[in-house]
Coordinates of N, CA and C in Angstrom, one line a residue:
X293 N 0.8 -1.2 0.0 CA 0.0 0.0 0.0 C 0.9 1.2 0.0
X294 N 0.6 2.2 -0.8 CA 1.4 3.4 -0.9 C 1.1 4.3 0.3
X295 N 2.1 5.1 0.7 CA 2.0 5.9 1.9 C 0.8 6.9 1.9
X296 N 0.4 7.3 0.7 CA -0.7 8.2 0.6 C -2.1 7.6 0.7
X297 N -2.2 6.3 0.6 CA -3.5 5.6 0.6 C -4.1 5.6 2.0
X298 N -3.3 5.5 3.0 CA -3.8 5.5 4.4 C -4.5 6.9 4.7
X299 N -3.9 8.0 4.5 CA -4.6 9.3 4.7 C -5.8 9.4 3.8
X300 N -5.8 8.9 2.6 CA -7.0 9.0 1.7 C -8.1 8.2 2.3
X301 N -7.8 7.0 2.8 CA -8.9 6.2 3.5 C -9.4 6.9 4.7
X302 N -8.6 7.6 5.4 CA -9.0 8.4 6.6 C -9.9 9.5 6.2
X303 N -9.7 10.2 5.1 CA -10.5 11.3 4.6 C -11.9 10.8 4.1
X304 N -12.0 9.5 3.9 CA -13.3 9.0 3.5 C -14.3 9.0 4.6
X305 N -13.9 9.1 5.9 CA -14.8 9.2 7.0 C -15.5 10.6 7.0
X306 N -16.7 10.6 7.3 CA -17.5 11.9 7.1 C -17.0 13.0 8.0
X307 N -16.5 12.7 9.2 CA -16.1 13.8 10.1 C -14.7 14.4 9.9
X308 N -13.9 13.8 9.0 CA -12.6 14.2 8.8 C -12.3 14.7 7.4
X309 N -12.5 16.0 7.2 CA -12.2 16.6 5.9 C -11.2 17.7 6.0
X310 N -10.5 17.8 7.1 CA -9.5 18.8 7.3 C -8.2 18.2 6.7
X311 N -7.7 18.8 5.6 CA -6.5 18.4 4.9 C -5.3 18.7 5.7
X312 N -5.2 19.8 6.4 CA -4.0 20.2 7.1 C -3.8 19.2 8.3
X313 N -4.8 19.0 9.0 CA -4.7 18.1 10.2 C -4.4 16.7 9.8
X314 N -5.0 16.2 8.7 CA -4.8 14.8 8.2 C -3.3 14.7 7.7
X315 N -2.9 15.7 7.0 CA -1.5 15.7 6.5 C -0.5 15.7 7.6
X316 N -0.8 16.4 8.7 CA 0.1 16.5 9.8 C 0.1 15.1 10.6
X317 N -1.1 14.6 10.7 CA -1.3 13.3 11.4 C -0.6 12.1 10.7
X318 N -0.6 12.1 9.4 CA 0.0 11.0 8.7 C 1.3 11.3 8.1
X319 N 1.8 12.5 8.3 CA 3.1 13.0 7.9 C 3.3 12.8 6.3
X320 N 2.4 13.5 5.6 CA 2.4 13.5 4.2 C 2.2 15.0 3.7
X321 N 2.4 15.2 2.4 CA 2.2 16.5 1.8 C 0.8 16.9 1.7
X322 N 0.4 18.0 2.2 CA -1.0 18.5 2.2 C -1.5 18.7 0.8
X323 N -0.7 19.3 -0.1 CA -1.1 19.6 -1.5 C -1.4 18.3 -2.2
X324 N -0.5 17.3 -2.1 CA -0.7 16.0 -2.8 C -2.0 15.3 -2.2
X325 N -2.2 15.4 -0.9 CA -3.3 14.8 -0.3 C -4.6 15.4 -0.8
X326 N -4.6 16.8 -0.9 CA -5.8 17.5 -1.3 C -6.1 17.1 -2.8
X327 N -5.1 17.2 -3.6 CA -5.3 16.9 -5.1 C -5.8 15.4 -5.3
X328 N -5.2 14.5 -4.6 CA -5.6 13.1 -4.8 C -7.0 12.9 -4.3
X329 N -7.4 13.5 -3.1 CA -8.7 13.3 -2.6 C -9.8 13.9 -3.5
X330 N -9.5 15.1 -4.1 CA -10.4 15.8 -4.9 C -10.5 15.2 -6.3
X331 N -9.6 14.3 -6.6 CA -9.6 13.6 -7.9 C -8.9 14.4 -9.0
X332 N -8.1 15.5 -8.6 CA -7.4 16.3 -9.6 C -6.0 15.7 -10.0
X333 N -5.6 14.7 -9.2 CA -4.3 14.1 -9.5 C -4.4 12.6 -9.2
X334 N -3.7 11.9 -10.1 CA -3.7 10.4 -9.9 C -2.3 9.9 -9.6
X335 N -2.2 8.7 -9.2 CA -0.8 8.2 -8.9 C -0.1 8.0 -10.2
X336 N 1.2 8.1 -10.2 CA 2.0 8.0 -11.4 C 1.8 6.6 -12.0
X337 N 1.8 5.6 -11.2 CA 1.6 4.2 -11.7 C 0.3 4.1 -12.5
X338 N -0.8 4.7 -12.0 CA -2.1 4.6 -12.6 C -2.0 5.4 -14.0
X339 N -1.4 6.6 -13.9 CA -1.3 7.4 -15.2 C -0.5 6.7 -16.2
X340 N 0.6 6.0 -15.9 CA 1.4 5.3 -16.9 C 0.6 4.1 -17.5
X341 N -0.1 3.4 -16.6 CA -0.9 2.3 -17.1 C -2.0 2.7 -18.0
X342 N -2.6 3.9 -17.7 CA -3.6 4.4 -18.5 C -3.1 4.8 -19.9
X343 N -1.9 5.4 -19.9 CA -1.3 5.8 -21.2 C -0.9 4.6 -22.1
X344 N -0.4 3.6 -21.4 CA 0.0 2.4 -22.2 C -1.2 1.6 -22.8
X345 N -2.3 1.7 -22.1 CA -3.5 0.9 -22.6 C -4.3 1.7 -23.7
X346 N -3.9 2.9 -24.0 CA -4.6 3.7 -25.0 C -4.7 3.0 -26.4
X347 N -3.5 2.6 -26.9 CA -3.4 2.0 -28.2 C -2.7 0.7 -28.1
X348 N -3.2 -0.3 -28.7 CA -2.4 -1.5 -28.8 C -1.5 -1.5 -30.0
X349 N -0.6 -2.4 -30.0 CA 0.4 -2.5 -31.1 C -0.4 -2.8 -32.5
X350 N -1.4 -3.5 -32.4 CA -2.2 -3.9 -33.6 C -2.9 -2.6 -34.1
X351 N -3.4 -1.8 -33.2 CA -4.0 -0.5 -33.7 C -3.0 0.4 -34.4
X352 N -1.8 0.4 -33.8 CA -0.7 1.2 -34.5 C -0.3 0.6 -35.8
X353 N -0.3 -0.7 -35.9 CA 0.0 -1.4 -37.2 C -1.1 -1.0 -38.2
X354 N -2.4 -1.0 -37.8 CA -3.5 -0.7 -38.7 C -3.4 0.7 -39.2
X355 N -3.0 1.6 -38.3 CA -2.8 3.0 -38.6 C -1.7 3.2 -39.7
X356 N -0.6 2.5 -39.5 CA 0.5 2.6 -40.5 C 0.1 2.0 -41.8
X357 N -0.7 0.9 -41.8 CA -1.2 0.3 -43.0 C -2.2 1.3 -43.7
X358 N -3.0 2.0 -43.0 CA -3.9 3.0 -43.6 C -3.1 4.2 -44.3
X359 N -2.0 4.6 -43.6 CA -1.2 5.7 -44.1 C -0.5 5.2 -45.4
X360 N 0.0 3.9 -45.4 CA 0.6 3.3 -46.6 C -0.3 3.3 -47.7
X361 N -1.6 2.9 -47.4 CA -2.6 2.8 -48.5 C -2.8 4.2 -49.1
X362 N -3.0 5.2 -48.3 CA -3.2 6.5 -48.8 C -2.0 7.0 -49.6
X363 N -0.8 6.8 -49.1 CA 0.4 7.2 -49.8 C 0.6 6.5 -51.1
X364 N 0.2 5.3 -51.2 CA 0.3 4.6 -52.5 C -0.7 5.1 -53.5
X365 N -1.8 5.7 -53.0 CA -2.7 6.3 -54.0 C -2.4 7.8 -54.2
X366 N -1.3 8.3 -53.7 CA -0.9 9.7 -53.9 C -1.5 10.7 -53.0
X367 N -2.2 10.2 -52.0 CA -2.8 11.1 -51.0 C -1.9 11.1 -49.7
X368 N -1.2 12.1 -49.5 CA -0.3 12.2 -48.3 C -1.1 12.8 -47.2
X369 N -1.2 12.1 -46.1 CA -1.9 12.5 -44.9 C -1.2 13.7 -44.2
X370 N -2.0 14.5 -43.6 CA -1.4 15.6 -42.8 C -1.4 15.1 -41.3
X371 N -0.7 15.8 -40.5 CA -0.7 15.4 -39.0 C -2.1 15.5 -38.4
X372 N -2.9 16.5 -38.6 CA -4.2 16.5 -38.1 C -5.1 15.3 -38.6
X373 N -4.8 14.8 -39.8 CA -5.5 13.7 -40.3 C -5.1 12.4 -39.5
X374 N -3.8 12.3 -39.2 CA -3.3 11.2 -38.4 C -3.9 11.2 -37.0
X375 N -4.1 12.4 -36.4 CA -4.7 12.5 -35.1 C -6.1 12.0 -35.2
X376 N -6.9 12.4 -36.2 CA -8.3 12.0 -36.4 C -8.4 10.5 -36.6
X377 N -7.5 9.9 -37.4 CA -7.5 8.5 -37.7 C -7.3 7.7 -36.4
X378 N -6.3 8.2 -35.5 CA -6.1 7.6 -34.3 C -7.3 7.6 -33.4
X379 N -7.9 8.7 -33.3 CA -9.1 8.9 -32.4 C -10.2 8.0 -32.9
X380 N -10.3 7.8 -34.2 CA -11.4 6.9 -34.8 C -11.1 5.4 -34.5
X381 N -9.8 5.1 -34.6 CA -9.4 3.7 -34.4 C -9.4 3.3 -32.9
X382 N -8.8 4.1 -32.1 CA -8.6 3.8 -30.7 C -9.8 4.3 -29.8
X383 N -10.6 5.1 -30.3 CA -11.8 5.7 -29.6 C -11.4 6.4 -28.3
X384 N -10.2 7.1 -28.4 CA -9.8 7.9 -27.3 C -9.2 9.3 -27.8
X385 N -9.1 10.2 -27.0 CA -8.6 11.5 -27.3 C -7.1 11.5 -27.2
X386 N -6.4 12.0 -28.2 CA -4.9 12.1 -28.1 C -4.5 13.5 -28.0
X387 N -3.3 13.8 -27.5 CA -2.7 15.1 -27.3 C -2.3 15.7 -28.7
X388 N -2.0 17.0 -28.6 CA -1.6 17.7 -29.8 C -0.3 17.3 -30.4
X389 N 0.6 16.8 -29.5 CA 2.0 16.4 -29.9 C 2.0 14.9 -30.2
X390 N 0.9 14.2 -30.1 CA 1.0 12.8 -30.3 C 1.4 12.4 -31.7
X391 N 0.9 13.1 -32.8 CA 1.3 12.7 -34.2 C 2.8 12.7 -34.4
X392 N 3.5 13.8 -33.8 CA 4.9 13.9 -34.0 C 5.6 12.7 -33.3
X393 N 5.2 12.4 -32.1 CA 5.9 11.3 -31.4 C 5.6 9.9 -32.1
X394 N 4.4 9.8 -32.7 CA 4.1 8.6 -33.4 C 5.0 8.4 -34.6
X395 N 5.2 9.5 -35.4 CA 6.1 9.4 -36.5 C 7.6 9.1 -36.0
X396 N 8.0 9.7 -34.9 CA 9.3 9.4 -34.4 C 9.4 8.0 -34.0
X397 N 8.4 7.4 -33.3 CA 8.4 6.0 -32.9 C 8.5 5.1 -34.1
X398 N 8.0 5.5 -35.2 CA 7.9 4.6 -36.4 C 8.7 5.2 -37.6
X399 N 9.8 5.8 -37.3 CA 10.6 6.5 -38.3 C 11.3 5.6 -39.3
X400 N 11.3 4.3 -39.0 CA 11.8 3.3 -40.0 C 10.8 3.1 -41.1
X401 N 9.5 3.4 -40.8 CA 8.5 3.2 -41.8 C 7.8 4.5 -42.3
X402 N 7.8 5.5 -41.5 CA 7.1 6.7 -41.8 C 8.1 7.9 -41.9
X403 N 7.7 8.9 -42.6 CA 8.5 10.1 -42.7 C 7.5 11.3 -42.8
X404 N 8.0 12.5 -42.5 CA 7.2 13.7 -42.5 C 8.0 14.8 -43.2
X405 N 7.4 15.5 -44.1 CA 8.1 16.6 -44.8 C 7.1 17.7 -45.1
X406 N 7.7 18.9 -45.4 CA 6.8 20.0 -45.7 C 6.6 20.0 -47.2
X407 N 5.3 20.2 -47.6 CA 5.0 20.4 -49.0 C 4.6 21.8 -49.2
X408 N 5.1 22.4 -50.3 CA 4.7 23.8 -50.6 C 3.4 23.8 -51.3
X409 N 2.9 25.1 -51.6 CA 1.6 25.2 -52.2 C 1.5 24.4 -53.5
X410 N 2.5 24.5 -54.3 CA 2.6 23.6 -55.5 C 4.0 23.0 -55.5
X411 N 4.0 21.7 -55.5 CA 5.3 21.0 -55.5 C 5.9 21.1 -56.9
X412 N 7.1 20.7 -57.1 CA 7.8 20.9 -58.4 C 7.1 20.3 -59.6
X413 N 6.6 19.1 -59.4 CA 6.0 18.4 -60.5 C 4.7 19.1 -61.0
X414 N 3.9 19.5 -60.0 CA 2.7 20.3 -60.4 C 3.0 21.6 -61.0
X415 N 4.0 22.3 -60.5 CA 4.4 23.6 -61.1 C 4.9 23.4 -62.5
X416 N 5.6 22.3 -62.8 CA 6.1 22.1 -64.1 C 5.0 21.8 -65.1
X417 N 4.0 21.0 -64.6 CA 2.9 20.6 -65.5 C 1.8 21.6 -65.6
X418 N 1.8 22.7 -64.8 CA 0.8 23.6 -64.8 C 1.0 24.7 -65.9
X419 N 0.7 24.4 -67.1 CA 0.8 25.4 -68.2 C -0.3 25.2 -69.2
X420 N -0.6 26.2 -69.9 CA -1.8 26.3 -70.8 C -1.6 25.3 -71.9
X421 N -0.5 25.2 -72.5 CA -0.3 24.3 -73.7 C -0.6 22.8 -73.3
X422 N -0.1 22.4 -72.1 CA -0.4 21.0 -71.7 C -1.9 20.7 -71.4
X423 N -2.5 21.7 -70.8 CA -4.0 21.6 -70.6 C -4.7 21.5 -71.9
X424 N -4.4 22.3 -72.8 CA -5.0 22.4 -74.2 C -4.8 21.0 -74.9
X425 N -3.6 20.6 -74.9 CA -3.2 19.3 -75.5 C -4.0 18.1 -74.9
X426 N -4.1 18.1 -73.6 CA -4.9 17.1 -72.9 C -6.3 17.1 -73.3
X427 N -7.0 18.2 -73.2 CA -8.4 18.3 -73.5 C -8.7 18.0 -75.0
X428 N -7.8 18.5 -75.9 CA -7.9 18.2 -77.3 C -7.8 16.7 -77.6
X429 N -6.9 16.1 -76.9 CA -6.7 14.6 -77.1 C -7.8 13.8 -76.5
X430 N -8.3 14.2 -75.3 CA -9.2 13.4 -74.6 C -10.7 13.6 -75.0
X431 N -11.0 14.9 -75.2 CA -12.5 15.2 -75.4 C -12.7 15.8 -76.8
X432 N -11.7 16.3 -77.5 CA -11.9 17.0 -78.8 C -13.0 18.1 -78.7
X433 N -12.8 19.0 -77.7 CA -13.7 20.1 -77.5 C -13.4 21.2 -78.5
X434 N -14.4 21.8 -79.1 CA -14.2 22.9 -80.1 C -14.1 24.2 -79.3
X435 N -13.3 25.1 -79.8 CA -13.1 26.4 -79.1 C -14.4 27.1 -78.8
X436 N -15.4 27.0 -79.7 CA -16.6 27.7 -79.5 C -17.4 27.2 -78.3
X437 N -17.0 26.0 -77.8 CA -17.7 25.4 -76.6 C -17.0 25.6 -75.3
X438 N -16.0 26.4 -75.3 CA -15.1 26.5 -74.1 C -15.4 27.8 -73.3
X439 N -16.6 28.4 -73.4 CA -16.9 29.7 -72.7 C -17.0 29.4 -71.2
X440 N -16.6 30.3 -70.4 CA -16.7 30.3 -68.9 C -15.9 29.1 -68.3
X441 N -14.9 28.6 -69.0 CA -14.1 27.5 -68.5 C -13.3 28.0 -67.3
X442 N -12.7 29.1 -67.5 CA -11.7 29.6 -66.5 C -12.3 30.6 -65.5
X443 N -13.6 30.6 -65.4 CA -14.3 31.6 -64.4 C -14.0 31.3 -63.0
X444 N -14.0 30.0 -62.6 CA -13.7 29.6 -61.2 C -12.2 29.7 -60.9
X445 N -11.4 29.2 -61.8 CA -10.0 29.2 -61.5 C -9.6 28.2 -60.4
X446 N -8.4 28.2 -60.1 CA -7.8 27.3 -59.0 C -7.7 28.1 -57.8
X447 N -7.9 27.5 -56.6 CA -7.7 28.1 -55.3 C -6.3 28.0 -54.8
X448 N -5.4 28.5 -55.6 CA -4.0 28.3 -55.3 C -3.6 29.0 -54.0
X449 N -4.2 30.2 -53.8 CA -3.8 30.9 -52.6 C -4.4 30.4 -51.3
X450 N -5.4 29.5 -51.4 CA -6.0 28.9 -50.2 C -5.2 27.8 -49.7
X451 N -4.5 27.1 -50.6 CA -3.7 25.9 -50.2 C -2.4 26.5 -49.5
X452 N -2.2 26.1 -48.3 CA -1.0 26.6 -47.5 C 0.1 25.5 -47.5
X453 N 1.2 25.9 -47.0 CA 2.3 25.0 -46.8 C 2.0 24.1 -45.7
X454 N 1.9 22.8 -45.9 CA 1.5 21.9 -44.8 C 2.6 20.8 -44.7
X455 N 2.6 20.2 -43.5 CA 3.5 19.0 -43.3 C 2.7 17.8 -43.6
X456 N 3.3 17.0 -44.5 CA 2.6 15.8 -45.0 C 3.3 14.5 -44.5
X457 N 2.6 13.5 -44.4 CA 3.1 12.2 -43.8 C 3.0 11.1 -44.9
X458 N 4.0 10.3 -45.0 CA 4.0 9.3 -46.0 C 4.9 8.2 -45.6
X459 N 4.7 7.0 -46.2 CA 5.6 5.9 -45.9 C 6.9 6.0 -46.7
X460 N 8.0 5.5 -46.1 CA 9.3 5.6 -46.8 C 9.4 4.9 -48.1
X461 N 8.6 3.8 -48.3 CA 8.7 3.1 -49.5 C 8.1 3.9 -50.7
X462 N 7.1 4.8 -50.4 CA 6.6 5.6 -51.4 C 7.5 6.8 -51.7
X463 N 8.2 7.3 -50.7 CA 9.2 8.4 -50.9 C 10.3 8.0 -51.8
X464 N 10.8 6.7 -51.8 CA 11.9 6.3 -52.6 C 11.4 6.1 -54.0

């Protein structure tokens, strides 16, 4: 039994809710006693056990398989997407720094890098002559039927620089 358990049992009695006297009587820290009794603090052993039981190794393997599947289809997940996937699989809330530590734990399979608004391949292919050649070849659209084609345009300014996640096999 931990030394703090005895004063906590004593505080369960209805007539003894004085933290100062109880801490002095059992020779323990008053702040720790108060926090543990009010449920604001847990034992370190319980907290570690709770953290370890959040995700099983199989759930992490499933998550890596999902990321690999997305990467092979050319869809590179973002770190917020990874957080959402984890919460869907494990049915628990994870912290804001959890995706970074997950990538670090699995750095032999996963990698994370910054993608700019347009990466080099998209920038190279984004020109009028290539678009015209593609649509002429694919659909044979006459110029008289191309009105209002460019009214919407692309939302290039909306897409920001983001950190993307992918498997190392796709990167190579």
